[in-house]
PDB file of C-alpha atoms in Angstrom:
ATOM      1  CA  ALA A   1     108.775  95.934 100.414  1.00 65.00           C
ATOM      2  CA  GLN A   2     107.344  92.887  98.584  1.00 75.00           C
ATOM      3  CA  LYS A   3     105.289  90.651 100.669  1.00 93.00           C
ATOM      4  CA  ILE A   4     105.236  87.722  98.547  1.00 97.00           C
ATOM      5  CA  THR A   5     108.597  86.166  97.529  1.00 97.00           C
ATOM      6  CA  GLN A   6     108.661  83.265  94.442  1.00 97.00           C
ATOM      7  CA  THR A   7     111.969  82.918  93.931  1.00 96.00           C
ATOM      8  CA  GLN A   8     112.145  80.157  91.058  1.00 96.00           C
ATOM      9  CA  PRO A   9     110.556  82.042  87.690  1.00 94.00           C
ATOM     10  CA  GLY A  10     110.859  79.111  85.767  1.00 95.00           C
ATOM     11  CA  MET A  11     110.753  75.654  86.878  1.00 95.00           C
ATOM     12  CA  PHE A  12     111.006  72.318  84.012  1.00 96.00           C
ATOM     13  CA  VAL A  13     109.414  69.087  85.450  1.00 97.00           C
ATOM     14  CA  GLN A  14     109.287  65.304  84.178  1.00 97.00           C
ATOM     15  CA  GLU A  15     105.644  63.827  83.825  1.00 97.00           C
ATOM     16  CA  LYS A  16     105.006  61.704  86.983  1.00 97.00           C
ATOM     17  CA  GLU A  17     107.608  63.203  88.810  1.00 98.00           C
ATOM     18  CA  ALA A  18     106.623  65.467  91.572  1.00 98.00           C
ATOM     19  CA  VAL A  19     107.729  69.076  92.063  1.00 98.00           C
ATOM     20  CA  THR A  20     108.034  71.867  94.890  1.00 98.00           C
ATOM     21  CA  LEU A  21     107.508  75.375  94.023  1.00 98.00           C
ATOM     22  CA  ASP A  22     108.798  77.710  96.428  1.00 98.00           C
ATOM     23  CA  CYS A  23     107.337  80.896  98.483  1.00 98.00           C
ATOM     24  CA  THR A  24     107.358  83.411 100.953  1.00 98.00           C
ATOM     25  CA  TYR A  25     105.882  85.637 102.804  1.00 97.00           C
ATOM     26  CA  ASP A  26     106.413  88.215 104.892  1.00 96.00           C
ATOM     27  CA  THR A  27     104.053  89.461 107.719  1.00 95.00           C
ATOM     28  CA  SER A  28     103.543  91.172 111.055  1.00 93.00           C
ATOM     29  CA  ASP A  29      99.316  90.239 111.134  1.00 93.00           C
ATOM     30  CA  PRO A  30      99.027  86.763 112.727  1.00 94.00           C
ATOM     31  CA  SER A  31      95.805  85.890 111.247  1.00 94.00           C
ATOM     32  CA  TYR A  32      96.616  85.696 107.333  1.00 95.00           C
ATOM     33  CA  GLY A  33      95.562  83.108 104.463  1.00 95.00           C
ATOM     34  CA  LEU A  34      97.963  81.748 101.887  1.00 96.00           C
ATOM     35  CA  PHE A  35      97.229  81.044  98.421  1.00 97.00           C
ATOM     36  CA  TRP A  36      97.908  79.014  94.987  1.00 98.00           C
ATOM     37  CA  TYR A  37      96.355  79.577  92.031  1.00 97.00           C
ATOM     38  CA  LYS A  38      97.338  78.623  88.718  1.00 97.00           C
ATOM     39  CA  GLN A  39      97.013  80.553  85.549  1.00 96.00           C
ATOM     40  CA  PRO A  40      97.274  78.997  81.839  1.00 94.00           C
ATOM     41  CA  SER A  41      97.932  80.642  78.844  1.00 90.00           C
ATOM     42  CA  SER A  42      94.338  81.678  78.443  1.00 88.00           C
ATOM     43  CA  GLY A  43      94.657  83.855  81.630  1.00 88.00           C
ATOM     44  CA  GLU A  44      92.259  82.446  83.990  1.00 89.00           C
ATOM     45  CA  MET A  45      93.417  82.425  87.279  1.00 93.00           C
ATOM     46  CA  ILE A  46      92.169  78.948  88.993  1.00 94.00           C
ATOM     47  CA  PHE A  47      92.336  78.362  92.821  1.00 94.00           C
ATOM     48  CA  LEU A  48      94.051  75.156  94.075  1.00 96.00           C
ATOM     49  CA  ILE A  49      94.736  74.777  97.592  1.00 96.00           C
ATOM     50  CA  TYR A  50      94.836  77.700 100.508  1.00 95.00           C
ATOM     51  CA  GLN A  51      96.497  77.119 104.004  1.00 96.00           C
ATOM     52  CA  GLY A  52      95.090  79.489 106.864  1.00 94.00           C
ATOM     53  CA  SER A  53      97.541  80.947 109.442  1.00 95.00           C
ATOM     54  CA  TYR A  54      96.300  78.793 112.521  1.00 95.00           C
ATOM     55  CA  ASP A  55      95.950  75.305 110.602  1.00 93.00           C
ATOM     56  CA  GLN A  56      97.623  73.359 112.207  1.00 91.00           C
ATOM     57  CA  GLN A  57      97.537  70.771 109.878  1.00 95.00           C
ATOM     58  CA  ASN A  58      99.667  71.327 106.049  1.00 96.00           C
ATOM     59  CA  ALA A  59      96.597  71.414 103.183  1.00 96.00           C
ATOM     60  CA  THR A  60      95.865  69.058 100.556  1.00 97.00           C
ATOM     61  CA  GLU A  61      93.768  69.058  97.700  1.00 96.00           C
ATOM     62  CA  GLY A  62      93.993  66.079  95.213  1.00 97.00           C
ATOM     63  CA  ARG A  63      97.748  66.239  93.581  1.00 97.00           C
ATOM     64  CA  TYR A  64      98.381  69.677  95.616  1.00 98.00           C
ATOM     65  CA  SER A  65     100.015  69.572  98.863  1.00 97.00           C
ATOM     66  CA  LEU A  66     101.536  73.118 100.641  1.00 97.00           C
ATOM     67  CA  ASN A  67     104.237  72.381 102.790  1.00 97.00           C
ATOM     68  CA  PHE A  68     103.284  75.303 105.334  1.00 97.00           C
ATOM     69  CA  GLN A  69     106.463  75.968 107.737  1.00 96.00           C
ATOM     70  CA  LYS A  70     104.766  79.304 109.466  1.00 95.00           C
ATOM     71  CA  ALA A  71     108.368  79.936 111.575  1.00 95.00           C
ATOM     72  CA  ARG A  72     109.954  80.279 108.455  1.00 96.00           C
ATOM     73  CA  LYS A  73     107.471  81.887 106.519  1.00 97.00           C
ATOM     74  CA  SER A  74     107.489  79.867 104.123  1.00 97.00           C
ATOM     75  CA  ALA A  75     104.128  78.032 102.228  1.00 98.00           C
ATOM     76  CA  ASN A  76     105.664  75.940  99.270  1.00 98.00           C
ATOM     77  CA  LEU A  77     103.387  74.270  96.730  1.00 98.00           C
ATOM     78  CA  VAL A  78     104.023  70.279  95.808  1.00 98.00           C
ATOM     79  CA  ILE A  79     102.754  69.085  93.102  1.00 98.00           C
ATOM     80  CA  SER A  80     102.403  64.882  93.155  1.00 97.00           C
ATOM     81  CA  ALA A  81     102.747  63.138  89.775  1.00 96.00           C
ATOM     82  CA  SER A  82     102.833  65.920  87.368  1.00 97.00           C
ATOM     83  CA  GLN A  83     101.202  66.093  84.089  1.00 97.00           C
ATOM     84  CA  LEU A  84     101.346  67.851  80.803  1.00 97.00           C
ATOM     85  CA  GLY A  85      98.479  70.114  82.029  1.00 96.00           C
ATOM     86  CA  ASP A  86     100.068  70.753  84.991  1.00 98.00           C
ATOM     87  CA  SER A  87     102.341  73.245  82.985  1.00 97.00           C
ATOM     88  CA  ALA A  88     101.117  76.959  83.470  1.00 97.00           C
ATOM     89  CA  MET A  89     101.975  79.817  85.443  1.00 97.00           C
ATOM     90  CA  TYR A  90     101.723  79.180  89.743  1.00 98.00           C
ATOM     91  CA  PHE A  91     101.022  82.030  91.677  1.00 98.00           C
ATOM     92  CA  CYS A  92     101.637  82.318  95.567  1.00 98.00           C
ATOM     93  CA  ALA A  93      99.088  85.133  97.063  1.00 97.00           C
ATOM     94  CA  MET A  94      98.541  86.705 100.702  1.00 96.00           C
ATOM     95  CA  ARG A  95      95.676  87.616 102.246  1.00 94.00           C
ATOM     96  CA  GLU A  96      96.495  89.575 105.768  1.00 92.00           C
ATOM     97  CA  GLY A  97      93.873  89.594 108.388  1.00 87.00           C
ATOM     98  CA  PRO A  98      91.091  87.608 109.054  1.00 86.00           C
ATOM     99  CA  THR A  99      89.014  85.167 106.767  1.00 81.00           C
ATOM    100  CA  ASN A 100      86.387  87.732 106.768  1.00 78.00           C
ATOM    101  CA  SER A 101      88.184  90.656 106.262  1.00 81.00           C
ATOM    102  CA  GLY A 102      87.680  91.016 103.104  1.00 82.00           C
ATOM    103  CA  TYR A 103      91.362  92.436 102.364  1.00 87.00           C
ATOM    104  CA  ALA A 104      92.945  91.738  99.190  1.00 90.00           C
ATOM    105  CA  LEU A 105      95.242  89.142  97.726  1.00 93.00           C
ATOM    106  CA  ASN A 106      99.092  90.148  97.593  1.00 95.00           C
ATOM    107  CA  PHE A 107     100.576  87.814  94.840  1.00 97.00           C
ATOM    108  CA  GLY A 108     104.114  86.741  93.993  1.00 97.00           C
ATOM    109  CA  LYS A 109     105.395  87.613  90.331  1.00 96.00           C
ATOM    110  CA  GLY A 110     104.913  83.534  89.784  1.00 97.00           C
ATOM    111  CA  THR A 111     107.204  80.829  88.807  1.00 98.00           C
ATOM    112  CA  SER A 112     106.151  79.313  85.385  1.00 97.00           C
ATOM    113  CA  LEU A 113     105.951  75.613  85.473  1.00 98.00           C
ATOM    114  CA  LEU A 114     106.881  72.937  82.095  1.00 98.00           C
ATOM    115  CA  VAL A 115     105.909  69.823  82.558  1.00 98.00           C
ATOM    116  CA  THR A 116     107.970  67.570  80.065  1.00 97.00           C
ATOM    117  CA  PRO A 117     107.036  63.948  78.537  1.00 95.00           C
TER     118      PRO A 117
ATOM    119  CA  ASP B   1      75.953  79.879  88.411  1.00 53.00           C
ATOM    120  CA  THR B   2      78.803  80.248  86.109  1.00 70.00           C
ATOM    121  CA  GLY B   3      81.330  82.301  88.122  1.00 91.00           C
ATOM    122  CA  VAL B   4      82.825  85.806  87.792  1.00 95.00           C
ATOM    123  CA  SER B   5      82.339  86.726  84.037  1.00 96.00           C
ATOM    124  CA  GLN B   6      84.388  89.706  82.380  1.00 96.00           C
ATOM    125  CA  ASP B   7      83.748  92.074  78.990  1.00 97.00           C
ATOM    126  CA  PRO B   8      85.023  92.378  76.863  1.00 97.00           C
ATOM    127  CA  ARG B   9      87.600  89.392  76.708  1.00 95.00           C
ATOM    128  CA  HIS B  10      90.233  91.650  74.632  1.00 97.00           C
ATOM    129  CA  LYS B  11      90.081  95.248  73.727  1.00 98.00           C
ATOM    130  CA  ILE B  12      92.263  97.289  71.458  1.00 98.00           C
ATOM    131  CA  THR B  13      91.904 100.793  71.522  1.00 98.00           C
ATOM    132  CA  LYS B  14      94.003 103.670  70.349  1.00 98.00           C
ATOM    133  CA  ARG B  15      95.605 105.912  72.483  1.00 98.00           C
ATOM    134  CA  GLY B  16      94.138 108.293  74.175  1.00 97.00           C
ATOM    135  CA  GLN B  17      90.051 106.956  74.084  1.00 98.00           C
ATOM    136  CA  ASN B  18      88.121 105.749  76.802  1.00 98.00           C
ATOM    137  CA  VAL B  19      87.754 102.128  77.960  1.00 98.00           C
ATOM    138  CA  THR B  20      85.507 100.250  80.101  1.00 98.00           C
ATOM    139  CA  PHE B  21      84.808  97.003  81.065  1.00 98.00           C
ATOM    140  CA  ARG B  22      82.418  95.100  82.845  1.00 98.00           C
ATOM    141  CA  CYS B  23      82.259  92.375  85.624  1.00 98.00           C
ATOM    142  CA  ASP B  24      79.963  90.716  86.505  1.00 97.00           C
ATOM    143  CA  PRO B  25      80.114  88.467  90.151  1.00 96.00           C
ATOM    144  CA  ILE B  26      79.085  85.530  91.451  1.00 93.00           C
ATOM    145  CA  SER B  27      75.492  86.461  92.484  1.00 90.00           C
ATOM    146  CA  GLU B  28      75.559  85.696  96.129  1.00 88.00           C
ATOM    147  CA  HIS B  29      79.338  87.426  96.675  1.00 91.00           C
ATOM    148  CA  ASN B  30      79.466  91.008  97.944  1.00 91.00           C
ATOM    149  CA  ARG B  31      83.138  91.153  97.218  1.00 94.00           C
ATOM    150  CA  LEU B  32      84.093  91.961  94.654  1.00 96.00           C
ATOM    151  CA  TYR B  33      87.953  93.320  93.192  1.00 96.00           C
ATOM    152  CA  TRP B  34      90.019  94.699  90.267  1.00 97.00           C
ATOM    153  CA  TYR B  35      93.066  93.742  89.381  1.00 97.00           C
ATOM    154  CA  ARG B  36      95.655  94.178  87.338  1.00 97.00           C
ATOM    155  CA  GLN B  37      98.911  91.966  85.447  1.00 97.00           C
ATOM    156  CA  THR B  38     101.676  93.460  83.062  1.00 95.00           C
ATOM    157  CA  LEU B  39     103.425  90.726  81.309  1.00 90.00           C
ATOM    158  CA  GLY B  40     105.364  88.108  83.503  1.00 88.00           C
ATOM    159  CA  GLN B  41     103.515  89.603  86.538  1.00 92.00           C
ATOM    160  CA  GLY B  42     101.559  88.600  89.245  1.00 95.00           C
ATOM    161  CA  PRO B  43      98.402  90.695  89.384  1.00 96.00           C
ATOM    162  CA  GLU B  44      98.618  93.258  91.380  1.00 95.00           C
ATOM    163  CA  PHE B  45      95.352  94.820  93.391  1.00 95.00           C
ATOM    164  CA  LEU B  46      93.622  98.025  91.822  1.00 96.00           C
ATOM    165  CA  THR B  47      90.377  98.736  94.276  1.00 96.00           C
ATOM    166  CA  TYR B  48      87.886  96.595  96.400  1.00 94.00           C
ATOM    167  CA  PHE B  49      83.908  97.051  96.940  1.00 95.00           C
ATOM    168  CA  GLN B  50      82.281  95.691  98.991  1.00 93.00           C
ATOM    169  CA  ASN B  51      78.822  95.918  98.465  1.00 93.00           C
ATOM    170  CA  GLU B  52      78.033  99.078  96.333  1.00 93.00           C
ATOM    171  CA  ALA B  53      80.559 100.870  98.755  1.00 93.00           C
ATOM    172  CA  GLN B  54      84.726 101.518  97.434  1.00 93.00           C
ATOM    173  CA  LEU B  55      86.544 100.068 100.353  1.00 92.00           C
ATOM    174  CA  GLU B  56      89.908 100.528  99.010  1.00 90.00           C
ATOM    175  CA  LYS B  57      91.631 102.096  96.392  1.00 91.00           C
ATOM    176  CA  SER B  58      95.690 101.450  95.339  1.00 91.00           C
ATOM    177  CA  ARG B  59      97.731 104.422  94.319  1.00 88.00           C
ATOM    178  CA  LEU B  60      98.136 102.864  91.168  1.00 84.00           C
ATOM    179  CA  LEU B  61      94.799 103.672  90.443  1.00 86.00           C
ATOM    180  CA  SER B  62      95.511 107.309  88.799  1.00 89.00           C
ATOM    181  CA  ASP B  63      92.775 109.544  88.372  1.00 92.00           C
ATOM    182  CA  ARG B  64      92.733 108.232  85.242  1.00 96.00           C
ATOM    183  CA  PHE B  65      90.774 105.145  86.632  1.00 96.00           C
ATOM    184  CA  SER B  66      87.315 105.061  88.396  1.00 95.00           C
ATOM    185  CA  ALA B  67      85.651 102.088  89.644  1.00 96.00           C
ATOM    186  CA  GLU B  68      82.044 101.591  90.279  1.00 96.00           C
ATOM    187  CA  ARG B  69      79.980  99.099  91.574  1.00 96.00           C
ATOM    188  CA  PRO B  70      76.407 101.172  91.194  1.00 91.00           C
ATOM    189  CA  LYS B  71      73.681  98.701  93.084  1.00 87.00           C
ATOM    190  CA  GLY B  72      76.066  96.442  94.879  1.00 85.00           C
ATOM    191  CA  SER B  73      76.096  93.402  91.820  1.00 91.00           C
ATOM    192  CA  PHE B  74      78.051  94.050  88.672  1.00 96.00           C
ATOM    193  CA  SER B  75      81.063  96.625  88.397  1.00 97.00           C
ATOM    194  CA  THR B  76      82.633  99.421  86.171  1.00 98.00           C
ATOM    195  CA  LEU B  77      86.348  99.724  85.300  1.00 98.00           C
ATOM    196  CA  GLU B  78      86.389 102.704  83.232  1.00 97.00           C
ATOM    197  CA  ILE B  79      90.201 104.034  82.321  1.00 97.00           C
ATOM    198  CA  GLN B  80      90.252 107.432  80.080  1.00 97.00           C
ATOM    199  CA  ARG B  81      92.770 109.092  77.629  1.00 97.00           C
ATOM    200  CA  THR B  82      94.669 105.072  78.038  1.00 97.00           C
ATOM    201  CA  GLU B  83      98.391 105.559  77.780  1.00 97.00           C
ATOM    202  CA  GLN B  84     100.561 103.191  76.308  1.00 96.00           C
ATOM    203  CA  GLY B  85     101.555 101.855  79.929  1.00 95.00           C
ATOM    204  CA  ASP B  86      97.963 100.368  80.556  1.00 97.00           C
ATOM    205  CA  SER B  87      98.383  98.095  78.222  1.00 97.00           C
ATOM    206  CA  ALA B  88      97.790  94.455  80.656  1.00 97.00           C
ATOM    207  CA  MET B  89      95.244  91.999  81.373  1.00 96.00           C
ATOM    208  CA  TYR B  90      92.711  93.143  84.068  1.00 97.00           C
ATOM    209  CA  LEU B  91      91.319  90.723  86.284  1.00 97.00           C
ATOM    210  CA  CYS B  92      88.003  91.013  88.198  1.00 97.00           C
ATOM    211  CA  ALA B  93      87.695  88.709  91.412  1.00 96.00           C
ATOM    212  CA  SER B  94      84.842  88.065  93.863  1.00 95.00           C
ATOM    213  CA  SER B  95      84.607  86.641  97.530  1.00 92.00           C
ATOM    214  CA  GLY B  96      81.398  85.782  99.861  1.00 86.00           C
ATOM    215  CA  LEU B  97      80.823  86.376 103.943  1.00 76.00           C
ATOM    216  CA  GLY B  98      82.118  83.579 105.698  1.00 70.00           C
ATOM    217  CA  SER B  99      84.179  82.412 102.456  1.00 74.00           C
ATOM    218  CA  TYR B 100      88.085  82.325 102.210  1.00 78.00           C
ATOM    219  CA  GLY B 101      88.095  81.764  98.543  1.00 85.00           C
ATOM    220  CA  TYR B 102      88.348  84.644  95.410  1.00 92.00           C
ATOM    221  CA  THR B 103      86.996  83.470  92.577  1.00 93.00           C
ATOM    222  CA  PHE B 104      88.579  85.178  89.429  1.00 95.00           C
ATOM    223  CA  GLY B 105      87.177  85.393  86.077  1.00 95.00           C
ATOM    224  CA  SER B 106      88.714  85.089  82.979  1.00 93.00           C
ATOM    225  CA  GLY B 107      90.349  89.013  82.588  1.00 95.00           C
ATOM    226  CA  THR B 108      89.772  92.035  79.630  1.00 97.00           C
ATOM    227  CA  ARG B 109      93.096  91.876  78.386  1.00 96.00           C
ATOM    228  CA  LEU B 110      93.844  95.637  76.966  1.00 98.00           C
ATOM    229  CA  THR B 111      96.012  96.758  73.821  1.00 98.00           C
ATOM    230  CA  VAL B 112      96.791 100.177  73.700  1.00 98.00           C
ATOM    231  CA  VAL B 113      97.772 101.185  70.473  1.00 97.00           C
TER     232      VAL B 113
END
């Protein structure tokens, strides 16, 4: 069964507007971490933001924020003030187990974001 | 430190040939991961090392695939008798103790013709 579900294969947003990319996850482990990565056409995976399962507040990193709704098992990425350079694939990922477990990340299938002028 | 390095960036090989990829993690990171990413999909976990020990292997890692990390520093991923289905991006990532982050390399794009 899919542990990470990203239901939006593609999204469009106009420059300077905000956009929300959806992610739901499935785990029975009380300790886990949620990640968002950006992958431009060049291929590298760029870390954007992290949310630990015990973190009380939603994570924010500059224009990126993570809308963490634990009961709904969702971890949506919000990008504010979109820029043309934000056009890329975005992946949601989860590490099950505590931080030092070393467990590998499980990734969703990704959402392709296109920012238009 | 320049991050995680992968070599080569691109590899084109004929079906049936063997290929080897290299990953140099961030020097202080003791954990190293290999992933495979096919077109339109998210990365899929292949295998994981802590220092030189290979602690976990995915069922995706068939017997044609082998990975090593002999001195707990760089790692190699070898694919024997390549098949067209092996065409993919192979990503390496590393992480360190006490850190939640995983740093990825730029990947090796393999094309089997």
